[in-house]
């Protein structure tokens, strides 16, 4: 095996082991929701869903549009929709939290950054409005070239 392939294989193994370690730290419910999200966002899942809906439509037609069959189909669709709403909400919330932590770390790492921006999303409304106003003032001053940008200094 050439050294580049060995390095790539090692990096892939390291990434997979980190993912497994992260999954173990999640609660059981969170792991299940992430699994459902992973499975349902796969392209095959979309195709399968379209196929199942098509089969259900054929079933409704073959039952001569029986109200009971239609009610069962509508109930199943509503249940799946509500369940998927919670799955998506959970995974999006975790993704947003991870992004916020990364952005906070970048703010802390930059020497000229305003550290008050760290965790600003949990600040009271008045503090958030004041911070936004300060940022707008800075933005307008930069646009007027009154404050040189970091690349000009």
PDB file of N, CA and C in Angstrom, residues 44-151:
ATOM      1  N   UNK A  44     -32.585   6.795  -1.525  1.00  0.00           N
ATOM      2  CA  UNK A  44     -33.417   5.595  -1.667  1.00  0.00           C
ATOM      3  C   UNK A  44     -34.713   5.757  -0.865  1.00  0.00           C
ATOM      4  N   UNK A  45     -34.636   6.428   0.284  1.00  0.00           N
ATOM      5  CA  UNK A  45     -35.827   6.632   1.112  1.00  0.00           C
ATOM      6  C   UNK A  45     -36.862   7.474   0.368  1.00  0.00           C
ATOM      7  N   UNK A  46     -36.413   8.493  -0.337  1.00  0.00           N
ATOM      8  CA  UNK A  46     -37.342   9.315  -1.128  1.00  0.00           C
ATOM      9  C   UNK A  46     -38.016   8.513  -2.215  1.00  0.00           C
ATOM     10  N   UNK A  47     -37.236   7.710  -2.911  1.00  0.00           N
ATOM     11  CA  UNK A  47     -37.799   6.861  -3.970  1.00  0.00           C
ATOM     12  C   UNK A  47     -38.776   5.847  -3.391  1.00  0.00           C
ATOM     13  N   UNK A  48     -38.415   5.266  -2.249  1.00  0.00           N
ATOM     14  CA  UNK A  48     -39.295   4.292  -1.598  1.00  0.00           C
ATOM     15  C   UNK A  48     -40.609   4.941  -1.174  1.00  0.00           C
ATOM     16  N   UNK A  49     -40.510   6.149  -0.659  1.00  0.00           N
ATOM     17  CA  UNK A  49     -41.710   6.871  -0.228  1.00  0.00           C
ATOM     18  C   UNK A  49     -42.625   7.156  -1.419  1.00  0.00           C
ATOM     19  N   UNK A  50     -42.055   7.602  -2.516  1.00  0.00           N
ATOM     20  CA  UNK A  50     -42.852   7.871  -3.716  1.00  0.00           C
ATOM     21  C   UNK A  50     -43.503   6.587  -4.201  1.00  0.00           C
ATOM     22  N   UNK A  51     -42.767   5.497  -4.180  1.00  0.00           N
ATOM     23  CA  UNK A  51     -43.315   4.201  -4.595  1.00  0.00           C
ATOM     24  C   UNK A  51     -44.464   3.784  -3.671  1.00  0.00           C
ATOM     25  N   UNK A  52     -44.294   3.944  -2.355  1.00  0.00           N
ATOM     26  CA  UNK A  52     -45.330   3.567  -1.387  1.00  0.00           C
ATOM     27  C   UNK A  52     -46.589   4.413  -1.565  1.00  0.00           C
ATOM     28  N   UNK A  53     -46.412   5.688  -1.803  1.00  0.00           N
ATOM     29  CA  UNK A  53     -47.573   6.557  -2.031  1.00  0.00           C
ATOM     30  C   UNK A  53     -48.285   6.137  -3.314  1.00  0.00           C
ATOM     31  N   UNK A  54     -47.525   5.800  -4.326  1.00  0.00           N
ATOM     32  CA  UNK A  54     -48.129   5.316  -5.574  1.00  0.00           C
ATOM     33  C   UNK A  54     -48.920   4.043  -5.353  1.00  0.00           C
ATOM     34  N   UNK A  55     -48.344   3.106  -4.576  1.00  0.00           N
ATOM     35  CA  UNK A  55     -49.061   1.867  -4.257  1.00  0.00           C
ATOM     36  C   UNK A  55     -50.331   2.157  -3.456  1.00  0.00           C
ATOM     37  N   UNK A  56     -50.235   3.077  -2.519  1.00  0.00           N
ATOM     38  CA  UNK A  56     -51.416   3.427  -1.726  1.00  0.00           C
ATOM     39  C   UNK A  56     -52.497   4.032  -2.613  1.00  0.00           C
ATOM     40  N   UNK A  57     -52.084   4.860  -3.563  1.00  0.00           N
ATOM     41  CA  UNK A  57     -53.058   5.459  -4.483  1.00  0.00           C
ATOM     42  C   UNK A  57     -53.748   4.367  -5.305  1.00  0.00           C
ATOM     43  N   UNK A  58     -52.953   3.415  -5.776  1.00  0.00           N
ATOM     44  CA  UNK A  58     -53.541   2.302  -6.534  1.00  0.00           C
ATOM     45  C   UNK A  58     -54.504   1.527  -5.640  1.00  0.00           C
ATOM     46  N   UNK A  59     -54.126   1.322  -4.368  1.00  0.00           N
ATOM     47  CA  UNK A  59     -55.004   0.633  -3.431  1.00  0.00           C
ATOM     48  C   UNK A  59     -56.310   1.374  -3.206  1.00  0.00           C
ATOM     49  N   UNK A  60     -56.233   2.681  -3.115  1.00  0.00           N
ATOM     50  CA  UNK A  60     -57.447   3.491  -2.938  1.00  0.00           C
ATOM     51  C   UNK A  60     -58.328   3.381  -4.182  1.00  0.00           C
ATOM     52  N   UNK A  61     -57.704   3.441  -5.356  1.00  0.00           N
ATOM     53  CA  UNK A  61     -58.474   3.327  -6.602  1.00  0.00           C
ATOM     54  C   UNK A  61     -59.114   1.943  -6.705  1.00  0.00           C
ATOM     55  N   UNK A  62     -58.350   0.889  -6.391  1.00  0.00           N
ATOM     56  CA  UNK A  62     -58.893  -0.465  -6.472  1.00  0.00           C
ATOM     57  C   UNK A  62     -60.003  -0.707  -5.449  1.00  0.00           C
ATOM     58  N   UNK A  63     -59.996   0.029  -4.357  1.00  0.00           N
ATOM     59  CA  UNK A  63     -61.067  -0.118  -3.360  1.00  0.00           C
ATOM     60  C   UNK A  63     -62.272   0.739  -3.726  1.00  0.00           C
ATOM     61  N   UNK A  64     -62.233   1.318  -4.931  1.00  0.00           N
ATOM     62  CA  UNK A  64     -63.302   2.188  -5.428  1.00  0.00           C
ATOM     63  C   UNK A  64     -63.495   3.392  -4.508  1.00  0.00           C
ATOM     64  N   UNK A  65     -62.350   3.968  -4.065  1.00  0.00           N
ATOM     65  CA  UNK A  65     -62.325   5.163  -3.233  1.00  0.00           C
ATOM     66  C   UNK A  65     -63.131   4.981  -1.945  1.00  0.00           C
ATOM     67  N   UNK A  66     -62.975   3.805  -1.351  1.00  0.00           N
ATOM     68  CA  UNK A  66     -63.640   3.504  -0.087  1.00  0.00           C
ATOM     69  C   UNK A  66     -63.176   4.504   0.977  1.00  0.00           C
ATOM     70  N   UNK A  67     -64.108   5.079   1.696  1.00  0.00           N
ATOM     71  CA  UNK A  67     -63.807   6.111   2.693  1.00  0.00           C
ATOM     72  C   UNK A  67     -62.918   5.564   3.812  1.00  0.00           C
ATOM     73  N   UNK A  68     -63.128   4.323   4.186  1.00  0.00           N
ATOM     74  CA  UNK A  68     -62.346   3.726   5.253  1.00  0.00           C
ATOM     75  C   UNK A  68     -60.875   3.600   4.843  1.00  0.00           C
ATOM     76  N   UNK A  69     -60.620   3.160   3.632  1.00  0.00           N
ATOM     77  CA  UNK A  69     -59.244   3.024   3.129  1.00  0.00           C
ATOM     78  C   UNK A  69     -58.589   4.404   3.037  1.00  0.00           C
ATOM     79  N   UNK A  70     -59.340   5.379   2.582  1.00  0.00           N
ATOM     80  CA  UNK A  70     -58.808   6.736   2.492  1.00  0.00           C
ATOM     81  C   UNK A  70     -58.477   7.290   3.882  1.00  0.00           C
ATOM     82  N   UNK A  71     -59.331   7.000   4.855  1.00  0.00           N
ATOM     83  CA  UNK A  71     -59.094   7.479   6.223  1.00  0.00           C
ATOM     84  C   UNK A  71     -57.839   6.831   6.809  1.00  0.00           C
ATOM     85  N   UNK A  72     -57.660   5.550   6.563  1.00  0.00           N
ATOM     86  CA  UNK A  72     -56.459   4.857   7.053  1.00  0.00           C
ATOM     87  C   UNK A  72     -55.213   5.473   6.425  1.00  0.00           C
ATOM     88  N   UNK A  73     -55.252   5.689   5.124  1.00  0.00           N
ATOM     89  CA  UNK A  73     -54.104   6.288   4.423  1.00  0.00           C
ATOM     90  C   UNK A  73     -53.819   7.688   4.956  1.00  0.00           C
ATOM     91  N   UNK A  74     -54.855   8.498   5.135  1.00  0.00           N
ATOM     92  CA  UNK A  74     -54.670   9.870   5.637  1.00  0.00           C
ATOM     93  C   UNK A  74     -54.108   9.852   7.056  1.00  0.00           C
ATOM     94  N   UNK A  75     -54.573   8.941   7.882  1.00  0.00           N
ATOM     95  CA  UNK A  75     -54.088   8.841   9.256  1.00  0.00           C
ATOM     96  C   UNK A  75     -52.611   8.446   9.285  1.00  0.00           C
ATOM     97  N   UNK A  76     -52.242   7.479   8.480  1.00  0.00           N
ATOM     98  CA  UNK A  76     -50.836   7.073   8.411  1.00  0.00           C
ATOM     99  C   UNK A  76     -49.951   8.221   7.924  1.00  0.00           C
ATOM    100  N   UNK A  77     -50.400   8.919   6.903  1.00  0.00           N
ATOM    101  CA  UNK A  77     -49.622  10.058   6.382  1.00  0.00           C
ATOM    102  C   UNK A  77     -49.460  11.145   7.436  1.00  0.00           C
ATOM    103  N   UNK A  78     -50.525  11.456   8.153  1.00  0.00           N
ATOM    104  CA  UNK A  78     -50.454  12.482   9.195  1.00  0.00           C
ATOM    105  C   UNK A  78     -49.500  12.062  10.310  1.00  0.00           C
ATOM    106  N   UNK A  79     -49.554  10.803  10.707  1.00  0.00           N
ATOM    107  CA  UNK A  79     -48.659  10.318  11.753  1.00  0.00           C
ATOM    108  C   UNK A  79     -47.196  10.393  11.354  1.00  0.00           C
ATOM    109  N   UNK A  80     -46.912   9.977  10.147  1.00  0.00           N
ATOM    110  CA  UNK A  80     -45.528  10.029   9.656  1.00  0.00           C
ATOM    111  C   UNK A  80     -45.062  11.487   9.556  1.00  0.00           C
ATOM    112  N   UNK A  81     -45.930  12.367   9.112  1.00  0.00           N
ATOM    113  CA  UNK A  81     -45.572  13.785   8.987  1.00  0.00           C
ATOM    114  C   UNK A  81     -45.223  14.388  10.338  1.00  0.00           C
ATOM    115  N   UNK A  82     -46.042  14.135  11.343  1.00  0.00           N
ATOM    116  CA  UNK A  82     -45.773  14.671  12.680  1.00  0.00           C
ATOM    117  C   UNK A  82     -44.485  14.087  13.248  1.00  0.00           C
ATOM    118  N   UNK A  83     -44.280  12.795  13.094  1.00  0.00           N
ATOM    119  CA  UNK A  83     -43.058  12.169  13.604  1.00  0.00           C
ATOM    120  C   UNK A  83     -41.822  12.756  12.926  1.00  0.00           C
ATOM    121  N   UNK A  84     -41.871  12.918  11.625  1.00  0.00           N
ATOM    122  CA  UNK A  84     -40.716  13.467  10.904  1.00  0.00           C
ATOM    123  C   UNK A  84     -40.463  14.926  11.272  1.00  0.00           C
ATOM    124  N   UNK A  85     -41.506  15.653  11.600  1.00  0.00           N
ATOM    125  CA  UNK A  85     -41.323  17.043  12.028  1.00  0.00           C
ATOM    126  C   UNK A  85     -40.444  17.077  13.285  1.00  0.00           C
ATOM    127  N   UNK A  86     -40.709  16.199  14.242  1.00  0.00           N
ATOM    128  CA  UNK A  86     -39.910  16.158  15.461  1.00  0.00           C
ATOM    129  C   UNK A  86     -38.489  15.676  15.190  1.00  0.00           C
ATOM    130  N   UNK A  87     -38.330  14.711  14.312  1.00  0.00           N
ATOM    131  CA  UNK A  87     -36.991  14.231  13.962  1.00  0.00           C
ATOM    132  C   UNK A  87     -36.174  15.361  13.337  1.00  0.00           C
ATOM    133  N   UNK A  88     -36.765  16.051  12.384  1.00  0.00           N
ATOM    134  CA  UNK A  88     -36.053  17.149  11.718  1.00  0.00           C
ATOM    135  C   UNK A  88     -35.741  18.280  12.687  1.00  0.00           C
ATOM    136  N   UNK A  89     -36.689  18.623  13.548  1.00  0.00           N
ATOM    137  CA  UNK A  89     -36.465  19.682  14.528  1.00  0.00           C
ATOM    138  C   UNK A  89     -35.290  19.326  15.439  1.00  0.00           C
ATOM    139  N   UNK A  90     -35.237  18.101  15.897  1.00  0.00           N
ATOM    140  CA  UNK A  90     -34.166  17.666  16.791  1.00  0.00           C
ATOM    141  C   UNK A  90     -32.801  17.754  16.108  1.00  0.00           C
ATOM    142  N   UNK A  91     -32.708  17.213  14.911  1.00  0.00           N
ATOM    143  CA  UNK A  91     -31.409  17.200  14.232  1.00  0.00           C
ATOM    144  C   UNK A  91     -30.985  18.605  13.813  1.00  0.00           C
ATOM    145  N   UNK A  92     -31.929  19.448  13.419  1.00  0.00           N
ATOM    146  CA  UNK A  92     -31.583  20.822  13.057  1.00  0.00           C
ATOM    147  C   UNK A  92     -31.131  21.612  14.271  1.00  0.00           C
ATOM    148  N   UNK A  93     -31.773  21.396  15.391  1.00  0.00           N
ATOM    149  CA  UNK A  93     -31.389  22.100  16.612  1.00  0.00           C
ATOM    150  C   UNK A  93     -29.967  21.725  17.016  1.00  0.00           C
ATOM    151  N   UNK A  94     -29.636  20.456  16.935  1.00  0.00           N
ATOM    152  CA  UNK A  94     -28.269  20.030  17.269  1.00  0.00           C
ATOM    153  C   UNK A  94     -27.267  20.625  16.289  1.00  0.00           C
ATOM    154  N   UNK A  95     -27.631  20.662  15.004  1.00  0.00           N
ATOM    155  CA  UNK A  95     -26.737  21.246  14.008  1.00  0.00           C
ATOM    156  C   UNK A  95     -26.522  22.735  14.247  1.00  0.00           C
ATOM    157  N   UNK A  96     -27.574  23.440  14.598  1.00  0.00           N
ATOM    158  CA  UNK A  96     -27.457  24.872  14.874  1.00  0.00           C
ATOM    159  C   UNK A  96     -26.609  25.118  16.117  1.00  0.00           C
ATOM    160  N   UNK A  97     -26.792  24.300  17.132  1.00  0.00           N
ATOM    161  CA  UNK A  97     -25.995  24.440  18.346  1.00  0.00           C
ATOM    162  C   UNK A  97     -24.518  24.211  18.043  1.00  0.00           C
ATOM    163  N   UNK A  98     -24.218  23.196  17.261  1.00  0.00           N
ATOM    164  CA  UNK A  98     -22.823  22.916  16.892  1.00  0.00           C
ATOM    165  C   UNK A  98     -22.228  24.082  16.112  1.00  0.00           C
ATOM    166  N   UNK A  99     -23.005  24.633  15.195  1.00  0.00           N
ATOM    167  CA  UNK A  99     -22.518  25.784  14.412  1.00  0.00           C
ATOM    168  C   UNK A  99     -22.275  26.985  15.324  1.00  0.00           C
ATOM    169  N   UNK A 100     -23.159  27.213  16.280  1.00  0.00           N
ATOM    170  CA  UNK A 100     -23.003  28.334  17.197  1.00  0.00           C
ATOM    171  C   UNK A 100     -21.757  28.184  18.043  1.00  0.00           C
ATOM    172  N   UNK A 101     -21.483  26.974  18.507  1.00  0.00           N
ATOM    173  CA  UNK A 101     -20.276  26.729  19.306  1.00  0.00           C
ATOM    174  C   UNK A 101     -19.029  27.012  18.469  1.00  0.00           C
ATOM    175  N   UNK A 102     -19.041  26.591  17.220  1.00  0.00           N
ATOM    176  CA  UNK A 102     -17.894  26.837  16.336  1.00  0.00           C
ATOM    177  C   UNK A 102     -17.704  28.332  16.099  1.00  0.00           C
ATOM    178  N   UNK A 103     -18.789  29.054  15.866  1.00  0.00           N
ATOM    179  CA  UNK A 103     -18.690  30.495  15.654  1.00  0.00           C
ATOM    180  C   UNK A 103     -18.193  31.201  16.914  1.00  0.00           C
ATOM    181  N   UNK A 104     -18.670  30.778  18.077  1.00  0.00           N
ATOM    182  CA  UNK A 104     -18.195  31.364  19.331  1.00  0.00           C
ATOM    183  C   UNK A 104     -16.703  31.147  19.502  1.00  0.00           C
ATOM    184  N   UNK A 105     -16.231  29.968  19.133  1.00  0.00           N
ATOM    185  CA  UNK A 105     -14.800  29.679  19.238  1.00  0.00           C
ATOM    186  C   UNK A 105     -13.996  30.576  18.291  1.00  0.00           C
ATOM    187  N   UNK A 106     -14.505  30.799  17.098  1.00  0.00           N
ATOM    188  CA  UNK A 106     -13.814  31.700  16.162  1.00  0.00           C
ATOM    189  C   UNK A 106     -13.778  33.129  16.701  1.00  0.00           C
ATOM    190  N   UNK A 107     -14.857  33.570  17.315  1.00  0.00           N
ATOM    191  CA  UNK A 107     -14.890  34.920  17.884  1.00  0.00           C
ATOM    192  C   UNK A 107     -13.839  35.039  18.980  1.00  0.00           C
ATOM    193  N   UNK A 108     -13.767  34.012  19.842  1.00  0.00           N
ATOM    194  CA  UNK A 108     -12.773  34.045  20.919  1.00  0.00           C
ATOM    195  C   UNK A 108     -11.353  34.038  20.378  1.00  0.00           C
ATOM    196  N   UNK A 109     -11.131  33.400  19.239  1.00  0.00           N
ATOM    197  CA  UNK A 109      -9.778  33.255  18.693  1.00  0.00           C
ATOM    198  C   UNK A 109      -9.281  34.520  18.014  1.00  0.00           C
ATOM    199  N   UNK A 110     -10.191  35.362  17.540  1.00  0.00           N
ATOM    200  CA  UNK A 110      -9.777  36.578  16.844  1.00  0.00           C
ATOM    201  C   UNK A 110      -9.490  37.689  17.846  1.00  0.00           C
ATOM    202  N   UNK A 111      -8.291  38.265  17.801  1.00  0.00           N
ATOM    203  CA  UNK A 111      -7.939  39.263  18.812  1.00  0.00           C
ATOM    204  C   UNK A 111      -8.786  40.541  18.737  1.00  0.00           C
ATOM    205  N   UNK A 112      -9.204  40.957  17.553  1.00  0.00           N
ATOM    206  CA  UNK A 112      -9.961  42.203  17.422  1.00  0.00           C
ATOM    207  C   UNK A 112     -11.465  41.991  17.495  1.00  0.00           C
ATOM    208  N   UNK A 113     -11.904  40.762  17.662  1.00  0.00           N
ATOM    209  CA  UNK A 113     -13.339  40.481  17.699  1.00  0.00           C
ATOM    210  C   UNK A 113     -13.944  40.951  19.023  1.00  0.00           C
ATOM    211  N   UNK A 114     -15.209  41.301  18.969  1.00  0.00           N
ATOM    212  CA  UNK A 114     -15.940  41.727  20.156  1.00  0.00           C
ATOM    213  C   UNK A 114     -16.410  40.471  20.896  1.00  0.00           C
ATOM    214  N   UNK A 115     -15.793  40.176  22.025  1.00  0.00           N
ATOM    215  CA  UNK A 115     -16.118  38.955  22.768  1.00  0.00           C
ATOM    216  C   UNK A 115     -17.536  38.962  23.338  1.00  0.00           C
ATOM    217  N   UNK A 116     -18.179  40.127  23.330  1.00  0.00           N
ATOM    218  CA  UNK A 116     -19.574  40.162  23.793  1.00  0.00           C
ATOM    219  C   UNK A 116     -20.487  39.415  22.825  1.00  0.00           C
ATOM    220  N   UNK A 117     -20.004  39.111  21.622  1.00  0.00           N
ATOM    221  CA  UNK A 117     -20.807  38.371  20.649  1.00  0.00           C
ATOM    222  C   UNK A 117     -20.904  36.887  20.987  1.00  0.00           C
ATOM    223  N   UNK A 118     -20.033  36.406  21.863  1.00  0.00           N
ATOM    224  CA  UNK A 118     -20.079  35.002  22.262  1.00  0.00           C
ATOM    225  C   UNK A 118     -21.365  34.772  23.052  1.00  0.00           C
ATOM    226  N   UNK A 119     -22.136  33.814  22.631  1.00  0.00           N
ATOM    227  CA  UNK A 119     -23.425  33.448  23.252  1.00  0.00           C
ATOM    228  C   UNK A 119     -24.424  34.602  23.257  1.00  0.00           C
ATOM    229  N   UNK A 120     -24.348  35.484  22.288  1.00  0.00           N
ATOM    230  CA  UNK A 120     -25.287  36.604  22.211  1.00  0.00           C
ATOM    231  C   UNK A 120     -26.714  36.109  21.978  1.00  0.00           C
ATOM    232  N   UNK A 121     -26.864  34.902  21.421  1.00  0.00           N
ATOM    233  CA  UNK A 121     -28.201  34.375  21.136  1.00  0.00           C
ATOM    234  C   UNK A 121     -29.010  34.117  22.398  1.00  0.00           C
ATOM    235  N   UNK A 122     -28.361  34.010  23.558  1.00  0.00           N
ATOM    236  CA  UNK A 122     -29.097  33.789  24.806  1.00  0.00           C
ATOM    237  C   UNK A 122     -29.190  35.053  25.654  1.00  0.00           C
ATOM    238  N   UNK A 123     -28.728  36.168  25.126  1.00  0.00           N
ATOM    239  CA  UNK A 123     -28.770  37.442  25.850  1.00  0.00           C
ATOM    240  C   UNK A 123     -30.202  37.981  25.889  1.00  0.00           C
ATOM    241  N   UNK A 124     -30.481  38.851  26.865  1.00  0.00           N
ATOM    242  CA  UNK A 124     -31.801  39.495  26.893  1.00  0.00           C
ATOM    243  C   UNK A 124     -32.034  40.322  25.624  1.00  0.00           C
ATOM    244  N   UNK A 125     -33.284  40.556  25.310  1.00  0.00           N
ATOM    245  CA  UNK A 125     -33.645  41.260  24.069  1.00  0.00           C
ATOM    246  C   UNK A 125     -32.995  42.643  23.990  1.00  0.00           C
ATOM    247  N   UNK A 126     -32.918  43.340  25.125  1.00  0.00           N
ATOM    248  CA  UNK A 126     -32.333  44.698  25.119  1.00  0.00           C
ATOM    249  C   UNK A 126     -30.849  44.653  24.762  1.00  0.00           C
ATOM    250  N   UNK A 127     -30.140  43.673  25.339  1.00  0.00           N
ATOM    251  CA  UNK A 127     -28.719  43.528  25.044  1.00  0.00           C
ATOM    252  C   UNK A 127     -28.497  43.156  23.579  1.00  0.00           C
ATOM    253  N   UNK A 128     -29.331  42.274  23.062  1.00  0.00           N
ATOM    254  CA  UNK A 128     -29.236  41.880  21.659  1.00  0.00           C
ATOM    255  C   UNK A 128     -29.489  43.069  20.742  1.00  0.00           C
ATOM    256  N   UNK A 129     -30.502  43.894  21.068  1.00  0.00           N
ATOM    257  CA  UNK A 129     -30.808  45.073  20.257  1.00  0.00           C
ATOM    258  C   UNK A 129     -29.659  46.088  20.304  1.00  0.00           C
ATOM    259  N   UNK A 130     -29.073  46.284  21.495  1.00  0.00           N
ATOM    260  CA  UNK A 130     -27.941  47.211  21.622  1.00  0.00           C
ATOM    261  C   UNK A 130     -26.736  46.714  20.826  1.00  0.00           C
ATOM    262  N   UNK A 131     -26.479  45.407  20.890  1.00  0.00           N
ATOM    263  CA  UNK A 131     -25.360  44.837  20.124  1.00  0.00           C
ATOM    264  C   UNK A 131     -25.593  45.010  18.634  1.00  0.00           C
ATOM    265  N   UNK A 132     -26.826  44.754  18.189  1.00  0.00           N
ATOM    266  CA  UNK A 132     -27.149  44.923  16.773  1.00  0.00           C
ATOM    267  C   UNK A 132     -26.943  46.374  16.344  1.00  0.00           C
ATOM    268  N   UNK A 133     -27.348  47.308  17.210  1.00  0.00           N
ATOM    269  CA  UNK A 133     -27.179  48.731  16.881  1.00  0.00           C
ATOM    270  C   UNK A 133     -25.691  49.077  16.748  1.00  0.00           C
ATOM    271  N   UNK A 134     -24.857  48.568  17.685  1.00  0.00           N
ATOM    272  CA  UNK A 134     -23.410  48.823  17.595  1.00  0.00           C
ATOM    273  C   UNK A 134     -22.835  48.250  16.299  1.00  0.00           C
ATOM    274  N   UNK A 135     -23.288  47.053  15.930  1.00  0.00           N
ATOM    275  CA  UNK A 135     -22.789  46.435  14.700  1.00  0.00           C
ATOM    276  C   UNK A 135     -23.211  47.239  13.469  1.00  0.00           C
ATOM    277  N   UNK A 136     -24.420  47.776  13.472  1.00  0.00           N
ATOM    278  CA  UNK A 136     -24.873  48.601  12.347  1.00  0.00           C
ATOM    279  C   UNK A 136     -24.055  49.878  12.239  1.00  0.00           C
ATOM    280  N   UNK A 137     -23.722  50.481  13.378  1.00  0.00           N
ATOM    281  CA  UNK A 137     -22.893  51.691  13.372  1.00  0.00           C
ATOM    282  C   UNK A 137     -21.519  51.370  12.790  1.00  0.00           C
ATOM    283  N   UNK A 138     -20.922  50.259  13.245  1.00  0.00           N
ATOM    284  CA  UNK A 138     -19.614  49.847  12.724  1.00  0.00           C
ATOM    285  C   UNK A 138     -19.724  49.570  11.225  1.00  0.00           C
ATOM    286  N   UNK A 139     -20.759  48.871  10.821  1.00  0.00           N
ATOM    287  CA  UNK A 139     -20.961  48.552   9.406  1.00  0.00           C
ATOM    288  C   UNK A 139     -21.055  49.838   8.575  1.00  0.00           C
ATOM    289  N   UNK A 140     -21.836  50.790   9.031  1.00  0.00           N
ATOM    290  CA  UNK A 140     -21.988  52.049   8.289  1.00  0.00           C
ATOM    291  C   UNK A 140     -20.674  52.818   8.234  1.00  0.00           C
ATOM    292  N   UNK A 141     -19.904  52.815   9.344  1.00  0.00           N
ATOM    293  CA  UNK A 141     -18.609  53.502   9.347  1.00  0.00           C
ATOM    294  C   UNK A 141     -17.630  52.850   8.381  1.00  0.00           C
ATOM    295  N   UNK A 142     -17.633  51.539   8.324  1.00  0.00           N
ATOM    296  CA  UNK A 142     -16.750  50.830   7.396  1.00  0.00           C
ATOM    297  C   UNK A 142     -17.151  51.165   5.966  1.00  0.00           C
ATOM    298  N   UNK A 143     -18.451  51.183   5.702  1.00  0.00           N
ATOM    299  CA  UNK A 143     -18.925  51.525   4.351  1.00  0.00           C
ATOM    300  C   UNK A 143     -18.491  52.923   3.938  1.00  0.00           C
ATOM    301  N   UNK A 144     -18.413  53.827   4.899  1.00  0.00           N
ATOM    302  CA  UNK A 144     -17.999  55.206   4.611  1.00  0.00           C
ATOM    303  C   UNK A 144     -16.480  55.345   4.597  1.00  0.00           C
ATOM    304  N   UNK A 145     -15.771  54.236   4.801  1.00  0.00           N
ATOM    305  CA  UNK A 145     -14.307  54.181   4.840  1.00  0.00           C
ATOM    306  C   UNK A 145     -13.724  55.025   5.963  1.00  0.00           C
ATOM    307  N   UNK A 146     -14.486  55.234   7.047  1.00  0.00           N
ATOM    308  CA  UNK A 146     -13.975  55.968   8.197  1.00  0.00           C
ATOM    309  C   UNK A 146     -13.114  55.069   9.065  1.00  0.00           C
ATOM    310  N   UNK A 147     -13.394  53.764   9.041  1.00  0.00           N
ATOM    311  CA  UNK A 147     -12.597  52.798   9.798  1.00  0.00           C
ATOM    312  C   UNK A 147     -11.943  51.877   8.778  1.00  0.00           C
ATOM    313  N   UNK A 148     -10.607  51.820   8.764  1.00  0.00           N
ATOM    314  CA  UNK A 148      -9.959  50.910   7.803  1.00  0.00           C
ATOM    315  C   UNK A 148     -10.242  49.456   8.167  1.00  0.00           C
ATOM    316  N   UNK A 149     -10.371  48.649   7.137  1.00  0.00           N
ATOM    317  CA  UNK A 149     -10.587  47.211   7.375  1.00  0.00           C
ATOM    318  C   UNK A 149      -9.284  46.576   7.824  1.00  0.00           C
ATOM    319  N   UNK A 150      -9.367  45.373   8.328  1.00  0.00           N
ATOM    320  CA  UNK A 150      -8.177  44.660   8.828  1.00  0.00           C
ATOM    321  C   UNK A 150      -7.161  44.455   7.706  1.00  0.00           C
ATOM    322  N   UNK A 151      -7.619  44.265   6.469  1.00  0.00           N
ATOM    323  CA  UNK A 151      -6.681  44.019   5.370  1.00  0.00           C
ATOM    324  C   UNK A 151      -5.946  45.289   4.955  1.00  0.00           C
TER     325      UNK A 151
END
